[in-house]
Short mmCIF file of N, CA, C and O in Angstrom, two decimals:
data_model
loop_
_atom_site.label_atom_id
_atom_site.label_comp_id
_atom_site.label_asym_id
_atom_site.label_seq_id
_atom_site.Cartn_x
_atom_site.Cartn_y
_atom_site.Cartn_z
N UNK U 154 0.83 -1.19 0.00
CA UNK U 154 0.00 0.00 0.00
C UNK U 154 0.87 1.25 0.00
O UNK U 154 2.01 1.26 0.47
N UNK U 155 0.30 2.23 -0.52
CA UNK U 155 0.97 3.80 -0.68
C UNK U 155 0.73 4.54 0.09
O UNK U 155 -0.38 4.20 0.47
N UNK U 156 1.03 5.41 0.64
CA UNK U 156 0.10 6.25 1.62
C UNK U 156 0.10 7.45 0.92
O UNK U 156 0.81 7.97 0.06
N UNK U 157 -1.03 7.75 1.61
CA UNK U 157 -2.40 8.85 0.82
C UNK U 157 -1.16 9.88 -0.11
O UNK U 157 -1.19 9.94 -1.34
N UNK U 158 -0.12 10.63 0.72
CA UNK U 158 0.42 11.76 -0.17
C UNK U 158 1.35 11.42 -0.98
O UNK U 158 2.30 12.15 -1.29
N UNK U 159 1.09 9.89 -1.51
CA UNK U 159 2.11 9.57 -2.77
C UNK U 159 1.08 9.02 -3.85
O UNK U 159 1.66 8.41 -4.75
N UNK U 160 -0.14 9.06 -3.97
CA UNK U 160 -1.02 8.92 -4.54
C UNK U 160 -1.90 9.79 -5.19
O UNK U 160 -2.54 10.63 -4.56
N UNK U 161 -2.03 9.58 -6.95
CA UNK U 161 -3.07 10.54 -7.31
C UNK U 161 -3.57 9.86 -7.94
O UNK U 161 -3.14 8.86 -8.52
N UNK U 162 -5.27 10.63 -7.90
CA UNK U 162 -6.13 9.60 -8.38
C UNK U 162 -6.64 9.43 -10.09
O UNK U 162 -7.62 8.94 -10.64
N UNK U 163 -5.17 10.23 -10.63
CA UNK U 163 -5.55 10.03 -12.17
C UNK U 163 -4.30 9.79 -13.41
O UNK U 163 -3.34 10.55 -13.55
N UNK U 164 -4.45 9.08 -13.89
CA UNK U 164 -3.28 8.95 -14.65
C UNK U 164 -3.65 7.99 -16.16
O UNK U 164 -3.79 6.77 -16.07
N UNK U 165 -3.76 8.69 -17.43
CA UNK U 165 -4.31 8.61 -18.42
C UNK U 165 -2.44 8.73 -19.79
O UNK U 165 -1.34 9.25 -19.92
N UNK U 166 -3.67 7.56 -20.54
CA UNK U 166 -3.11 7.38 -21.79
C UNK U 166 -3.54 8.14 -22.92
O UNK U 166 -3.14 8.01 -24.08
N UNK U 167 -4.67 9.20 -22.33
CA UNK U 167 -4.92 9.61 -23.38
C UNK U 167 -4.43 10.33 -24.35
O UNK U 167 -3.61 11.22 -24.11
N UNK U 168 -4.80 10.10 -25.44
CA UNK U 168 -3.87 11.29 -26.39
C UNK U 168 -4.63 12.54 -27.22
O UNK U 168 -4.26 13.10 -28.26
N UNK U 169 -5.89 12.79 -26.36
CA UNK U 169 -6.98 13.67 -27.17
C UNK U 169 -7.26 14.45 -25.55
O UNK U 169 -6.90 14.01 -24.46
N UNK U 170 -7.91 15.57 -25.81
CA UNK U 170 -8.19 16.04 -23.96
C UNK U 170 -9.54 15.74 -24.33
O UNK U 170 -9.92 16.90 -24.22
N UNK U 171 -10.42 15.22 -24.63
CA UNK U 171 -12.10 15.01 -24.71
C UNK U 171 -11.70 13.76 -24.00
O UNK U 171 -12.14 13.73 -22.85
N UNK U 172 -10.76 12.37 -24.45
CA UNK U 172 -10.81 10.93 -23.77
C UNK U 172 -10.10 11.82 -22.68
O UNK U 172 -10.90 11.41 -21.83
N UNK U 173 -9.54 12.43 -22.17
CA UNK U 173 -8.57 12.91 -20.77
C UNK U 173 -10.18 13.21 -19.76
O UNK U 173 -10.57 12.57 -18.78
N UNK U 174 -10.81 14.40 -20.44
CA UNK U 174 -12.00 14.56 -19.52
C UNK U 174 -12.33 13.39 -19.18
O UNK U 174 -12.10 12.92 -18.07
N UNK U 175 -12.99 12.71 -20.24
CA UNK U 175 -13.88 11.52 -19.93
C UNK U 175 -12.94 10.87 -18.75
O UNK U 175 -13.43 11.00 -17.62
N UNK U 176 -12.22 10.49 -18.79
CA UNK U 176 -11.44 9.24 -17.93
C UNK U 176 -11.09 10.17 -17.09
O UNK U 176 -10.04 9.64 -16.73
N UNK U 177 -11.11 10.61 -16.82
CA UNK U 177 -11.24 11.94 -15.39
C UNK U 177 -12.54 11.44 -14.65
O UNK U 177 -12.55 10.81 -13.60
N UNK U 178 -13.52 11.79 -15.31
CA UNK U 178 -14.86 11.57 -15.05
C UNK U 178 -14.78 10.23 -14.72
O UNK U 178 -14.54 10.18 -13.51
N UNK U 179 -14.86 9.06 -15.19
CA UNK U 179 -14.69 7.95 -14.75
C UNK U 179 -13.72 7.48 -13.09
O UNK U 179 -13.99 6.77 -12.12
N UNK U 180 -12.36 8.48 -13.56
CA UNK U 180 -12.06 7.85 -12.01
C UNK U 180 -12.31 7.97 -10.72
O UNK U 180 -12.25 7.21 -9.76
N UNK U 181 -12.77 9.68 -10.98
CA UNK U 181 -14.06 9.98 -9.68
C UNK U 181 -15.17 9.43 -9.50
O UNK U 181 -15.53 9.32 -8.32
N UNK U 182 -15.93 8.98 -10.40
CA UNK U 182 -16.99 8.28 -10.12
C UNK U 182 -16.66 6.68 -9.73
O UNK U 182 -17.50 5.90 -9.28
N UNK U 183 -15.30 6.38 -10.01
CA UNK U 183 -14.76 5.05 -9.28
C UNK U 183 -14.98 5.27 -7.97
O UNK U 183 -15.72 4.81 -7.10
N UNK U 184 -13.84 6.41 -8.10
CA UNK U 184 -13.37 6.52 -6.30
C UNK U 184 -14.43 6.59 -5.31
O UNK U 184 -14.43 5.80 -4.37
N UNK U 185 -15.39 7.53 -5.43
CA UNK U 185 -16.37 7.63 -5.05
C UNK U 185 -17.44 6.87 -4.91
O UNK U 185 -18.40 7.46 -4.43
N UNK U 186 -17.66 5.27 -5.28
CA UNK U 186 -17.84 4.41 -5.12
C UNK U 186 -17.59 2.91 -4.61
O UNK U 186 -18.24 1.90 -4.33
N UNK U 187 -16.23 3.37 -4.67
CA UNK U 187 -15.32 2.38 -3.55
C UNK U 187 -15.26 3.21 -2.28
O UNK U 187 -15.13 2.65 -1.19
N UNK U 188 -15.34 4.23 -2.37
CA UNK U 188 -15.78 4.92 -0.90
C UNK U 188 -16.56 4.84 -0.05
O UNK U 188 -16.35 4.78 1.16
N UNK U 189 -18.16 4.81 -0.93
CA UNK U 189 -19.07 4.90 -0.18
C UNK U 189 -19.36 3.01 0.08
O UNK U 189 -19.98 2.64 1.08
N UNK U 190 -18.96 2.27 -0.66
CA UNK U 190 -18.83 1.15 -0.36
C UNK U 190 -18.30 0.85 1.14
O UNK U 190 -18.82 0.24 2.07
N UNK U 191 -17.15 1.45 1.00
CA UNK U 191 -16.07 1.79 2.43
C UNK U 191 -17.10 1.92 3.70
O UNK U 191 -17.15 1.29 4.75
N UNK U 192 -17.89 2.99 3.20
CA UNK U 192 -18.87 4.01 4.30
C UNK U 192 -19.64 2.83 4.76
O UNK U 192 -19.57 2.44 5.92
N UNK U 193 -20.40 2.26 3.85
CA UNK U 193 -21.83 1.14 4.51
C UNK U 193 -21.30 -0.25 5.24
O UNK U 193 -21.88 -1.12 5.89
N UNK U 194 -19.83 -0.04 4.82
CA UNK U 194 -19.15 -1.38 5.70
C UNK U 194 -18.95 -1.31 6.88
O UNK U 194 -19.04 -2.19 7.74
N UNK U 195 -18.46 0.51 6.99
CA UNK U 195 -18.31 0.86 8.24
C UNK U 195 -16.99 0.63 8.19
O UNK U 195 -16.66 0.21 9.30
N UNK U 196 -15.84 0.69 7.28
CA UNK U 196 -14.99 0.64 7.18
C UNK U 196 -13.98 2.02 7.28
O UNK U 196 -12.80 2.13 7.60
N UNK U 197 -14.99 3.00 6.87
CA UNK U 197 -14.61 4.51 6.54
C UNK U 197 -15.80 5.09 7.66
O UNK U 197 -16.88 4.53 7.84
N UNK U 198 -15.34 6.38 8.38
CA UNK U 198 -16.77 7.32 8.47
C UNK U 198 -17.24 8.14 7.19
O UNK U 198 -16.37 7.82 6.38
N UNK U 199 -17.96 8.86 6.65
CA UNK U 199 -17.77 10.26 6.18
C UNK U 199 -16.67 11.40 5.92
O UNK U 199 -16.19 11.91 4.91
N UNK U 200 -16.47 11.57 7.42
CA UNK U 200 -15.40 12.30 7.34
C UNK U 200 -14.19 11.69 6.70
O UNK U 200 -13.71 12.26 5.71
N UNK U 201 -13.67 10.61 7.14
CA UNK U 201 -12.07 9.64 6.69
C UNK U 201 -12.73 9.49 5.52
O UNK U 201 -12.07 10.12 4.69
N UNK U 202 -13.88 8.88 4.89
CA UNK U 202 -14.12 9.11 3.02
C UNK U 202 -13.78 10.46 2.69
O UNK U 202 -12.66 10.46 2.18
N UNK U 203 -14.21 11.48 2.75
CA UNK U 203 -14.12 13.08 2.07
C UNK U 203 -12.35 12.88 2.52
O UNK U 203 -11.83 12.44 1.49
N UNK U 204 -11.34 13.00 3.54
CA UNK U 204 -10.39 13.27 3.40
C UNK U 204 -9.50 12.39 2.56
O UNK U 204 -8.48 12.86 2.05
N UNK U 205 -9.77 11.36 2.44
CA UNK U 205 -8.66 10.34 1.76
C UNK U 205 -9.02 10.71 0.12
O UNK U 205 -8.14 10.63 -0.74
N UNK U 206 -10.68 11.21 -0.27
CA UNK U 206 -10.89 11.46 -1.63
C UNK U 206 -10.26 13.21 -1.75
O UNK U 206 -10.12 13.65 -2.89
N UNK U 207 -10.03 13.80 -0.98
CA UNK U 207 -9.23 15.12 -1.08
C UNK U 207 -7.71 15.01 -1.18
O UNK U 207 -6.99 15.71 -1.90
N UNK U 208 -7.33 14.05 -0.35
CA UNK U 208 -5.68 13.94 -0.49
C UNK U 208 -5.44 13.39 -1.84
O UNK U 208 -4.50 13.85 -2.48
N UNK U 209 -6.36 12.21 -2.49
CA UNK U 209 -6.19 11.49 -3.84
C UNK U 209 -6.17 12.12 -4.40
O UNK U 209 -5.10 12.06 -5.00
N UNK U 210 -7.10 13.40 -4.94
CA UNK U 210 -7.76 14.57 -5.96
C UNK U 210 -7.18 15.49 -5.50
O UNK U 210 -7.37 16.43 -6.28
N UNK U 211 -6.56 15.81 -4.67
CA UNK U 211 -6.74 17.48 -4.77
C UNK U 211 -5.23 17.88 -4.27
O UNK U 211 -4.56 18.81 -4.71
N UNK U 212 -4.86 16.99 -3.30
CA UNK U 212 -3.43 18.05 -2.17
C UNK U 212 -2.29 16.77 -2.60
O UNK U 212 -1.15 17.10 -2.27
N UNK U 213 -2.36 15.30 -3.32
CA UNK U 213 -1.09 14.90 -3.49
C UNK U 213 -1.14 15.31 -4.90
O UNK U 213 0.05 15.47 -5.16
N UNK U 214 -1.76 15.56 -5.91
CA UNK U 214 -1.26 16.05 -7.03
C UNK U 214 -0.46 17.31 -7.27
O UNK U 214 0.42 17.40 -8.13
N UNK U 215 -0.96 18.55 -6.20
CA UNK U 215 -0.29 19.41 -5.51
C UNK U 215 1.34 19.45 -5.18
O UNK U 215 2.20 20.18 -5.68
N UNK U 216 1.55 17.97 -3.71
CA UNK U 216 2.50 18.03 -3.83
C UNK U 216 3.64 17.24 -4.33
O UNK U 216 4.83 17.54 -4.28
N UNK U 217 2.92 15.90 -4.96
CA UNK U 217 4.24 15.35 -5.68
C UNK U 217 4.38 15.74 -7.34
O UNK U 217 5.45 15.59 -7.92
N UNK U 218 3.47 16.13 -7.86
CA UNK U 218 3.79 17.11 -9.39
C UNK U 218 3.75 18.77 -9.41
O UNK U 218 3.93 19.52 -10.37
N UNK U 219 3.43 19.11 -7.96
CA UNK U 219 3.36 21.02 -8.05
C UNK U 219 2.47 21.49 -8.82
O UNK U 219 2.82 22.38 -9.60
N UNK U 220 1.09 21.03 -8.81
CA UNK U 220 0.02 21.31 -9.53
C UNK U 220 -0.65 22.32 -8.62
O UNK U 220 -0.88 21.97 -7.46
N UNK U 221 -1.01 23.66 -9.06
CA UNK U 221 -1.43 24.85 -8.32
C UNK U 221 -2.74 24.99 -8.38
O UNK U 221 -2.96 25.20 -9.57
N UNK U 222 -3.92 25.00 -7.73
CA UNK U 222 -5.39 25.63 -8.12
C UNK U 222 -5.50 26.62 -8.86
O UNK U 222 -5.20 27.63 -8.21
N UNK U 223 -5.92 26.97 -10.38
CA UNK U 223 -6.31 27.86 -10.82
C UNK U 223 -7.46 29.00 -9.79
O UNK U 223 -8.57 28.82 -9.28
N UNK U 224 -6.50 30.18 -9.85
CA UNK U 224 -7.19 31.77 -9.01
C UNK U 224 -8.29 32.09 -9.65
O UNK U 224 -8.41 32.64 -10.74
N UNK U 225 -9.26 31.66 -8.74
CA UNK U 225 -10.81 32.42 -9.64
C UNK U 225 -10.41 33.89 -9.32
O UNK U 225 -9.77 34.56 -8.52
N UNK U 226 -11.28 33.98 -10.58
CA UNK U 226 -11.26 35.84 -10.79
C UNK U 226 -11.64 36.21 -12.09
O UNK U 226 -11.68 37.39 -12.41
#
């Protein structure tokens, strides 16, 4: 196993950005289903689901490729 901040939850062969969206779309709707799977087992609470799907998506892509949030404005 990896732990959470060496893990991101997307990584594509695509060679078009329309298949990149799509399979974007797909792996959240994975994750998010092995999650809530997690949840009804009682394996996960809520809370430990939302953080482990934030560290996957959002804060290790951050810090092991330096990927920045685009600044609304």
């Amino acid at each position: 196993m990896l732990p959470l901040n060496k893990q991101v939850g997307f990584f594509s062969d695509a060679y078009c950005l329309e298949w990149t969206y799509a399979k974007a779309l797909l792996v959240r709707k994975q994750l998010a289903r092995v999650l809530a799977e997690r949840i009804e087992q009682k394996q996960f609470s809520f809370d430990e689901a939302t953080a482990i799907a934030r560290s996957i998506l959002y804060e290790s892509p951050q810090g092991i490729l330096g990927m920045v949030p685009r600044q609304s404005g």
